[in-house]
Amino acid sequence: MTDVPFGVLLSGGLDSSLVAAVTVRHLAGTKAAKRWGTKLHSFCVGLEGSPDLKAAKEVANYLGTMHHEFTFTVQDGIDAIEDVIYHTETYDVTTIRASTPMFLMSRKIKSLGVKMVISGEGSDEIFGGYLYFHKAPNKEELHRETCQKIKALHQYDCLRANKATSAWGLEARVPFLDKEFINEAMSIDPEWKMIRPDLGRIEKWMLRKAFDDEEQPFLPKHILYRQKEQFSDGVGYSWIDGLKAHAESNVTDKMMSNAKFIYPHNTPTTKEAYCYRMIFERFFPQNSAILTVPGGPSVACSTAKAVEWDAQWSGNLDPSGRAALGVHLSAYEQEHLPATIMAGTSKKPRMIEVAAPGVAIES
């Protein structure tokens, strides 16, 4: 339902690719198609040579969309961070990491005359798609965690999708968060959402299987079974590395040692978090504003409760998906890990083998 030019955000991951595939199938014959044309516009952002750009281009070619690829540099992102924090009104590390590329992309999308985009947010929360769900001890814990993630969406992914786009007058719509769809998906036995390598089930296996149509494929197999890649990682691994390096040069060890006195609430534990907090409090010094932002430890976007699922991960508190040691195909190397986690890595990490072909995009 739209009377304005629209498109889809396409990262080449499972969720955005499925949204694009379904939109392409239903676009023909609609009033929107008659007014704006039957060719769907798709948009992707990333650093030069990033995983998302490559995967998104492949999906766009497969679906036949009019694809628009936007690249940015680490410096472009760093220059935009103050604006991003002002518009998103948060100092949450993973939200800022992911909002920055989306903010830069939204500006370019709006300049093309597009006013509404369809996006894939919500699927990971509903189906337990984040890589830390590999460690869910049982279906009850998994279900509780997905419920918590859905209830907190307005503070994380939906906050990003809404505010990073609306900063430029662009509207984002999220079909996975349709209320009927949520009720349907959350009423399914959570056992089907459990990640079971012994049965060849990876994250979001149930959703992947639902769209695994042999006669009329929605997507190429290796895209349908691509490993979960968080948006802030998928735009290019050097993005997060660049942010950490920038924070390292701007925040001293002495500043970090005094962090608990300067910021007693949600005390920043990394130089990157300290950097964002300084900018946030410059824009929003009121205590009421500081209290609106959630805190607590996180691994690969987990809640604080889920950090307890694995002792090894709990020493590597970084919201990046690459902190999912032994699960992410490009997990952080051991020499880059903090000493707290190095002590617990004597055991061989559990690797996940998947029956489906070509889960990772080959570089």
GROMACS .gro file of C-alpha atoms in nm, residues 2 4-7 23-24 26-41 64 66:
model
   25
    2THR     CA    1   0.188   0.304  -0.122
    4VAL     CA    2   0.508   0.713  -0.328
    5PRO     CA    3   0.819   0.570  -0.501
    6PHE     CA    4   0.956   0.279  -0.295
    7GLY     CA    5   1.222   0.008  -0.287
   23THR     CA    6   0.802  -0.826  -0.298
   24VAL     CA    7   0.917  -0.904  -0.654
   26HIS     CA    8   0.371  -0.970  -0.556
   27LEU     CA    9   0.457  -0.642  -0.726
   28ALA     CA   10   0.327  -0.725  -1.074
   29GLY     CA   11  -0.038  -0.628  -1.122
   30THR     CA   12  -0.053  -0.393  -0.821
   31LYS     CA   13  -0.147  -0.024  -0.836
   32ALA     CA   14   0.207   0.059  -0.724
   33ALA     CA   15   0.348  -0.127  -1.026
   34LYS     CA   16   0.120   0.063  -1.263
   35ARG     CA   17   0.225   0.394  -1.112
   36TRP     CA   18   0.596   0.337  -1.050
   37GLY     CA   19   0.687   0.050  -1.282
   38THR     CA   20   0.720  -0.327  -1.238
   39LYS     CA   21   1.096  -0.317  -1.175
   40LEU     CA   22   1.167  -0.317  -0.802
   41HIS     CA   23   1.448  -0.091  -0.681
   64GLY     CA   24   1.600  -0.891  -1.159
   66MET     CA   25   1.709  -0.232  -1.037
   0.00000   0.00000   0.00000
